[in-house]
mmCIF file of C-alpha atoms in Angstrom:
data_model
loop_
_atom_site.group_PDB
_atom_site.id
_atom_site.type_symbol
_atom_site.label_atom_id
_atom_site.label_comp_id
_atom_site.label_asym_id
_atom_site.label_seq_id
_atom_site.Cartn_x
_atom_site.Cartn_y
_atom_site.Cartn_z
ATOM 1 C CA MET A 1 0.140 -0.074 0.103
ATOM 2 C CA THR A 2 1.383 3.115 -0.891
ATOM 3 C CA PHE A 3 0.459 6.057 1.720
ATOM 4 C CA THR A 4 -0.901 9.913 0.308
ATOM 5 C CA PRO A 5 -1.636 11.422 3.701
ATOM 6 C CA GLU A 6 -4.886 13.591 3.383
ATOM 7 C CA VAL A 7 -3.616 14.533 7.242
ATOM 8 C CA GLU A 8 -0.530 15.248 7.464
ATOM 9 C CA HIS A 9 1.864 15.636 10.500
ATOM 10 C CA PRO A 10 5.686 15.063 10.962
ATOM 11 C CA ALA A 11 4.845 11.829 13.539
ATOM 12 C CA VAL A 12 1.258 10.753 12.844
ATOM 13 C CA TRP A 13 -1.295 11.103 9.734
ATOM 14 C CA LEU A 14 -4.242 9.600 8.667
ATOM 15 C CA ASP A 15 -4.730 8.074 5.397
ATOM 16 C CA VAL A 16 -8.303 7.190 3.434
ATOM 17 C CA ASP A 17 -7.912 3.788 1.051
ATOM 18 C CA GLY A 18 -10.827 3.069 -0.207
ATOM 19 C CA ALA A 19 -13.514 3.186 2.892
ATOM 20 C CA VAL A 20 -10.696 2.027 5.375
ATOM 21 C CA GLY A 21 -8.793 4.931 7.577
ATOM 22 C CA VAL A 22 -4.880 4.251 8.193
ATOM 23 C CA ILE A 23 -3.766 5.837 11.364
ATOM 24 C CA ARG A 24 0.214 5.899 10.496
ATOM 25 C CA LEU A 25 2.635 6.226 13.108
ATOM 26 C CA ASP A 26 5.718 7.734 11.069
ATOM 27 C CA ARG A 27 8.339 9.337 13.827
ATOM 28 C CA PRO A 28 11.506 7.016 12.649
ATOM 29 C CA PRO A 29 13.215 4.871 13.843
ATOM 30 C CA LEU A 30 10.759 4.296 16.974
ATOM 31 C CA ASN A 31 7.420 5.934 16.353
ATOM 32 C CA VAL A 32 8.222 7.682 19.813
ATOM 33 C CA LEU A 33 5.281 9.484 21.200
ATOM 34 C CA ASP A 34 6.218 12.264 22.641
ATOM 35 C CA ARG A 35 3.636 15.350 23.323
ATOM 36 C CA ALA A 36 3.023 16.741 19.578
ATOM 37 C CA ALA A 37 2.843 13.014 18.323
ATOM 38 C CA GLN A 38 -0.078 12.606 21.072
ATOM 39 C CA ALA A 39 -1.578 15.470 19.767
ATOM 40 C CA ALA A 40 -1.655 14.684 15.928
ATOM 41 C CA LEU A 41 -2.672 10.904 16.876
ATOM 42 C CA ARG A 42 -6.082 12.199 18.592
ATOM 43 C CA LEU A 43 -6.518 14.928 15.450
ATOM 44 C CA ALA A 44 -5.926 11.764 13.397
ATOM 45 C CA ALA A 45 -8.209 9.765 15.380
ATOM 46 C CA GLU A 46 -10.858 12.219 15.440
ATOM 47 C CA ARG A 47 -10.792 12.596 11.847
ATOM 48 C CA ALA A 48 -11.506 9.022 11.580
ATOM 49 C CA ALA A 49 -14.062 9.065 13.593
ATOM 50 C CA THR A 50 -16.128 11.821 12.089
ATOM 51 C CA ASP A 51 -14.915 11.395 8.452
ATOM 52 C CA GLU A 52 -18.093 9.161 6.594
ATOM 53 C CA ARG A 53 -15.956 8.128 3.628
ATOM 54 C CA VAL A 54 -14.126 5.822 6.848
ATOM 55 C CA ARG A 55 -16.447 2.589 7.983
ATOM 56 C CA ALA A 56 -13.311 1.375 9.864
ATOM 57 C CA VAL A 57 -9.951 2.043 10.583
ATOM 58 C CA VAL A 58 -5.993 0.517 10.315
ATOM 59 C CA VAL A 59 -3.759 1.522 13.085
ATOM 60 C CA TYR A 60 -0.032 0.732 11.577
ATOM 61 C CA GLY A 61 3.367 1.542 12.348
ATOM 62 C CA GLY A 62 4.946 0.239 9.985
ATOM 63 C CA PRO A 63 6.948 -2.751 8.895
ATOM 64 C CA THR A 64 9.101 -2.812 11.201
ATOM 65 C CA VAL A 65 8.229 -0.950 14.426
ATOM 66 C CA PHE A 66 4.756 -0.099 15.924
ATOM 67 C CA SER A 67 5.969 2.526 18.536
ATOM 68 C CA ALA A 68 8.494 2.008 21.012
ATOM 69 C CA GLY A 69 5.977 4.459 23.528
ATOM 70 C CA ALA A 70 6.294 7.522 25.225
ATOM 71 C CA ASP A 71 9.269 9.814 24.853
ATOM 72 C CA ILE A 72 11.136 9.048 27.575
ATOM 73 C CA LYS A 73 13.820 12.160 27.788
ATOM 74 C CA GLU A 74 10.499 14.219 27.415
ATOM 75 C CA MET A 75 8.997 12.665 30.323
ATOM 76 C CA ALA A 76 12.040 12.774 32.128
ATOM 77 C CA ALA A 77 12.010 16.705 32.618
ATOM 78 C CA MET A 78 8.050 16.773 33.694
ATOM 79 C CA THR A 79 7.709 17.413 37.305
ATOM 80 C CA HIS A 80 5.243 16.693 38.983
ATOM 81 C CA ALA A 81 2.807 19.419 38.734
ATOM 82 C CA ALA A 82 3.310 19.571 34.803
ATOM 83 C CA MET A 83 2.580 15.744 34.606
ATOM 84 C CA VAL A 84 -0.359 16.380 36.572
ATOM 85 C CA GLY A 85 -1.684 18.896 33.869
ATOM 86 C CA HIS A 86 -0.165 16.396 31.185
ATOM 87 C CA ALA A 87 -1.459 13.228 32.427
ATOM 88 C CA ALA A 88 -5.504 13.970 31.648
ATOM 89 C CA VAL A 89 -4.069 15.307 28.022
ATOM 90 C CA LEU A 90 -2.017 12.144 27.337
ATOM 91 C CA GLN A 91 -5.147 9.234 28.544
ATOM 92 C CA ALA A 92 -7.707 11.716 26.181
ATOM 93 C CA ALA A 93 -5.385 11.039 22.635
ATOM 94 C CA PHE A 94 -5.456 7.153 23.508
ATOM 95 C CA ASP A 95 -9.182 7.836 24.586
ATOM 96 C CA ALA A 96 -9.631 9.173 20.850
ATOM 97 C CA VAL A 97 -8.939 6.100 19.416
ATOM 98 C CA ALA A 98 -10.540 3.988 21.892
ATOM 99 C CA ALA A 99 -13.854 6.192 21.074
ATOM 100 C CA ILE A 100 -13.304 5.784 17.232
ATOM 101 C CA PRO A 101 -17.247 4.545 16.520
ATOM 102 C CA LYS A 102 -16.129 2.193 13.900
ATOM 103 C CA PRO A 103 -14.043 -0.945 14.109
ATOM 104 C CA VAL A 104 -10.531 -0.582 14.724
ATOM 105 C CA VAL A 105 -7.538 -2.842 14.583
ATOM 106 C CA ALA A 106 -4.351 -2.684 15.183
ATOM 107 C CA ALA A 107 -1.303 -4.113 12.443
ATOM 108 C CA ILE A 108 1.851 -4.422 14.859
ATOM 109 C CA ASN A 109 5.050 -5.224 13.334
ATOM 110 C CA GLY A 110 8.060 -4.974 15.599
ATOM 111 C CA PRO A 111 8.263 -3.750 19.242
ATOM 112 C CA ALA A 112 4.969 -2.309 20.810
ATOM 113 C CA LEU A 113 6.041 -1.282 24.274
ATOM 114 C CA GLY A 114 4.689 1.311 26.557
ATOM 115 C CA GLY A 115 2.569 4.098 24.766
ATOM 116 C CA GLY A 116 2.772 1.314 21.872
ATOM 117 C CA CYS A 117 1.397 -1.319 23.459
ATOM 118 C CA GLU A 118 -1.252 0.682 25.356
ATOM 119 C CA LEU A 119 -2.149 2.294 21.896
ATOM 120 C CA ALA A 120 -2.875 -1.272 20.698
ATOM 121 C CA LEU A 121 -4.838 -2.080 23.410
ATOM 122 C CA THR A 122 -7.339 0.483 21.917
ATOM 123 C CA ALA A 123 -8.316 -1.430 19.482
ATOM 124 C CA ASP A 124 -10.700 -3.997 18.629
ATOM 125 C CA ALA A 125 -8.506 -6.427 17.829
ATOM 126 C CA ARG A 126 -5.015 -6.923 17.503
ATOM 127 C CA ILE A 127 -2.594 -8.268 14.236
ATOM 128 C CA CYS A 128 0.677 -9.101 15.099
ATOM 129 C CA GLY A 129 3.983 -10.102 12.982
ATOM 130 C CA SER A 130 5.425 -13.343 13.998
ATOM 131 C CA GLU A 131 8.472 -11.392 15.218
ATOM 132 C CA ALA A 132 6.474 -8.743 17.558
ATOM 133 C CA ARG A 133 7.133 -8.090 20.807
ATOM 134 C CA LEU A 134 4.593 -6.284 23.228
ATOM 135 C CA GLY A 135 4.892 -5.370 26.762
ATOM 136 C CA LEU A 136 4.139 -2.554 29.511
ATOM 137 C CA PRO A 137 7.477 -2.070 31.055
ATOM 138 C CA GLU A 138 6.876 1.399 32.635
ATOM 139 C CA VAL A 139 7.832 -0.183 36.518
ATOM 140 C CA LEU A 140 11.192 -0.572 35.291
ATOM 141 C CA LEU A 141 11.518 3.402 34.946
ATOM 142 C CA GLY A 142 9.748 3.900 38.475
ATOM 143 C CA VAL A 143 6.425 4.737 37.118
ATOM 144 C CA ILE A 144 3.049 2.856 36.130
ATOM 145 C CA PRO A 145 1.222 2.546 32.428
ATOM 146 C CA GLY A 146 -0.808 6.059 32.301
ATOM 147 C CA ALA A 147 -2.450 5.860 28.602
ATOM 148 C CA GLY A 148 -4.545 3.573 29.945
ATOM 149 C CA GLY A 149 -2.614 0.194 30.184
ATOM 150 C CA THR A 150 -3.732 -0.446 33.779
ATOM 151 C CA GLN A 151 -7.500 -0.628 32.958
ATOM 152 C CA ARG A 152 -7.613 -1.949 29.154
ATOM 153 C CA LEU A 153 -4.872 -4.494 29.882
ATOM 154 C CA PRO A 154 -6.865 -6.579 32.379
ATOM 155 C CA ARG A 155 -10.145 -5.919 30.782
ATOM 156 C CA LEU A 156 -8.364 -8.058 27.991
ATOM 157 C CA ILE A 157 -6.724 -10.774 29.339
ATOM 158 C CA GLY A 158 -7.748 -10.785 33.037
ATOM 159 C CA PRO A 159 -6.363 -9.120 36.136
ATOM 160 C CA ALA A 160 -3.961 -11.683 37.089
ATOM 161 C CA ARG A 161 -1.932 -11.881 33.929
ATOM 162 C CA ALA A 162 -2.200 -8.065 33.689
ATOM 163 C CA LYS A 163 -0.671 -7.751 36.914
ATOM 164 C CA GLU A 164 1.778 -9.995 36.013
ATOM 165 C CA LEU A 165 2.869 -8.176 32.830
ATOM 166 C CA ILE A 166 3.094 -4.878 34.423
ATOM 167 C CA PHE A 167 4.627 -5.341 37.901
ATOM 168 C CA SER A 168 7.606 -7.874 35.985
ATOM 169 C CA GLY A 169 7.132 -5.097 33.256
ATOM 170 C CA ARG A 170 8.571 -7.849 30.600
ATOM 171 C CA GLN A 171 7.737 -8.398 27.387
ATOM 172 C CA VAL A 172 6.127 -10.870 25.243
ATOM 173 C CA GLY A 173 6.905 -12.204 21.981
ATOM 174 C CA ALA A 174 3.596 -12.595 19.333
ATOM 175 C CA LYS A 175 3.011 -16.626 20.325
ATOM 176 C CA GLU A 176 2.763 -15.636 23.816
ATOM 177 C CA ALA A 177 0.485 -12.737 22.937
ATOM 178 C CA LEU A 178 -1.771 -15.137 20.892
ATOM 179 C CA GLU A 179 -2.115 -17.450 23.479
ATOM 180 C CA ILE A 180 -2.898 -15.215 26.534
ATOM 181 C CA GLY A 181 -5.439 -13.360 24.384
ATOM 182 C CA LEU A 182 -3.503 -10.079 23.841
ATOM 183 C CA VAL A 183 -3.104 -10.578 20.268
ATOM 184 C CA ASP A 184 -6.020 -12.085 18.244
ATOM 185 C CA GLN A 185 -4.032 -13.169 14.981
ATOM 186 C CA VAL A 186 -0.152 -14.023 14.240
ATOM 187 C CA VAL A 187 0.897 -13.943 10.518
ATOM 188 C CA PRO A 188 4.243 -13.209 8.725
ATOM 189 C CA THR A 189 5.721 -9.673 9.457
ATOM 190 C CA ASP A 190 5.591 -8.892 5.864
ATOM 191 C CA GLN A 191 1.671 -9.875 5.487
ATOM 192 C CA VAL A 192 0.607 -7.768 8.927
ATOM 193 C CA LEU A 193 -0.722 -4.479 6.890
ATOM 194 C CA ASP A 194 -2.536 -6.602 4.764
ATOM 195 C CA SER A 195 -3.863 -8.851 6.996
ATOM 196 C CA ALA A 196 -5.246 -6.094 8.611
ATOM 197 C CA LEU A 197 -5.928 -4.112 5.465
ATOM 198 C CA ARG A 198 -8.364 -7.319 4.905
ATOM 199 C CA TRP A 199 -9.905 -7.662 8.587
ATOM 200 C CA ALA A 200 -11.093 -3.750 7.862
ATOM 201 C CA ARG A 201 -12.546 -4.458 4.430
ATOM 202 C CA ARG A 202 -15.387 -7.095 5.574
ATOM 203 C CA PHE A 203 -17.252 -3.698 7.248
ATOM 204 C CA GLU A 204 -16.651 -1.394 3.728
ATOM 205 C CA THR A 205 -20.078 -1.865 3.075
ATOM 206 C CA GLY A 206 -21.398 -3.057 6.262
ATOM 207 C CA PRO A 207 -24.128 -1.503 8.654
ATOM 208 C CA ALA A 208 -22.586 1.626 10.093
ATOM 209 C CA LEU A 209 -24.796 2.427 12.596
ATOM 210 C CA ALA A 210 -25.560 -1.106 13.845
ATOM 211 C CA LEU A 211 -21.787 -1.648 14.582
ATOM 212 C CA HIS A 212 -21.279 1.736 16.148
ATOM 213 C CA ALA A 213 -24.516 0.336 18.128
ATOM 214 C CA ALA A 214 -22.791 -2.711 18.766
ATOM 215 C CA LYS A 215 -19.208 -1.601 20.098
ATOM 216 C CA THR A 216 -20.926 0.932 21.893
ATOM 217 C CA ALA A 217 -23.213 -1.596 23.878
ATOM 218 C CA ILE A 218 -19.695 -3.402 24.105
ATOM 219 C CA ASP A 219 -17.302 -1.130 25.542
ATOM 220 C CA ALA A 220 -19.893 0.859 27.840
ATOM 221 C CA GLY A 221 -21.444 -2.213 29.287
ATOM 222 C CA LEU A 222 -17.942 -3.445 30.015
ATOM 223 C CA ALA A 223 -17.243 -0.511 32.268
ATOM 224 C CA THR A 224 -20.350 -1.256 34.474
ATOM 225 C CA ASP A 225 -22.372 -4.005 36.485
ATOM 226 C CA LEU A 226 -25.038 -6.548 34.004
ATOM 227 C CA ALA A 227 -27.620 -4.662 35.012
ATOM 228 C CA ALA A 228 -26.468 -1.194 34.021
ATOM 229 C CA GLY A 229 -24.885 -3.050 30.475
ATOM 230 C CA LEU A 230 -28.276 -4.937 29.352
ATOM 231 C CA ALA A 231 -29.886 -1.224 29.836
ATOM 232 C CA ILE A 232 -27.473 0.225 27.271
ATOM 233 C CA GLU A 233 -27.827 -3.000 25.098
ATOM 234 C CA ARG A 234 -31.543 -2.487 24.855
ATOM 235 C CA SER A 235 -31.544 1.313 24.524
ATOM 236 C CA VAL A 236 -29.058 0.785 21.383
ATOM 237 C CA PHE A 237 -31.018 -1.804 20.030
ATOM 238 C CA ALA A 238 -34.494 -0.349 20.260
ATOM 239 C CA GLY A 239 -32.692 2.605 18.425
ATOM 240 C CA LEU A 240 -31.429 0.989 15.165
ATOM 241 C CA PHE A 241 -34.855 0.334 14.934
ATOM 242 C CA GLY A 242 -35.549 3.924 13.542
ATOM 243 C CA THR A 243 -32.515 3.882 10.770
ATOM 244 C CA GLN A 244 -32.880 3.258 6.990
ATOM 245 C CA ASP A 245 -29.854 0.162 7.418
ATOM 246 C CA ARG A 246 -32.841 -1.661 9.590
ATOM 247 C CA THR A 247 -35.576 -1.504 7.172
ATOM 248 C CA SER A 248 -33.150 -2.417 4.300
ATOM 249 C CA GLY A 249 -31.483 -5.148 6.077
ATOM 250 C CA MET A 250 -34.627 -7.505 7.195
ATOM 251 C CA GLN A 251 -36.928 -6.545 3.798
ATOM 252 C CA GLY A 252 -33.667 -7.944 2.268
ATOM 253 C CA PHE A 253 -33.459 -10.606 4.736
ATOM 254 C CA ILE A 254 -37.352 -11.512 3.970
ATOM 255 C CA THR A 255 -37.262 -10.992 -0.164
ATOM 256 C CA GLU A 256 -33.987 -12.267 -1.068
ATOM 257 C CA GLY A 257 -32.355 -14.072 2.099
ATOM 258 C CA PRO A 258 -29.952 -13.662 4.817
ATOM 259 C CA GLY A 259 -26.618 -11.527 3.468
ATOM 260 C CA ARG A 260 -27.972 -9.838 0.798
ATOM 261 C CA ALA A 261 -28.966 -6.726 2.264
ATOM 262 C CA ARG A 262 -27.263 -3.037 0.802
ATOM 263 C CA PHE A 263 -26.749 -0.921 3.179
ATOM 264 C CA THR A 264 -26.271 2.776 3.722
ATOM 265 C CA GLY A 265 -25.091 4.029 7.182
ATOM 266 C CA ARG A 266 -28.454 5.829 7.299
#
């Protein structure tokens, strides 16, 4: 795939390829996410969320590295007061990716460490190359993950496994990451982007509003108890009955059989 960015920035930009948006990290050699890159990430995520052409999103760091995380030199120079102010800004950049109301997949090659791993955790799915390495090594710096790692990782792989990884700061390879549920698919390194694009293209002509509703119900439900989660599901489920896609989907099923409906995202 040849990238021709429509949202340009020295560190992060958004490319729209058909109906798939690719958020590209581009800060060689390690795609370190300094404060400027964090701001650019939030902008790219917000553009992907609101661009009606985009029906699914790939987050990609390139053929050799996803992201080695935050700029440690920049963070080392920050005072307690400065980080108290910046922590919310940091989380907001990653939250913007998690909040994209469309299917999102992280395409991971090489290291995805610290903030890089936390960024991968914001996606709905993770596809990694066979040589990928993932981890949250912040404890080795005397801190903890601060861009969602302590919250998203245990929700994904369970609290005991998450604590072991965060307490030790160790890195896991692709095979172990797949075994513990940290990634969903392992492919040869040179097939990572193509595999992620295939994952995303499944949703190019899908029911965008239903996909948004499903993501909302799952993510919001995980943040609360079962009764509240069921109430969320009930609300978004009923809301879809006011959409053209619901009419098209059900009428198409009745007249032509399953899987033949044409959706407009309305």
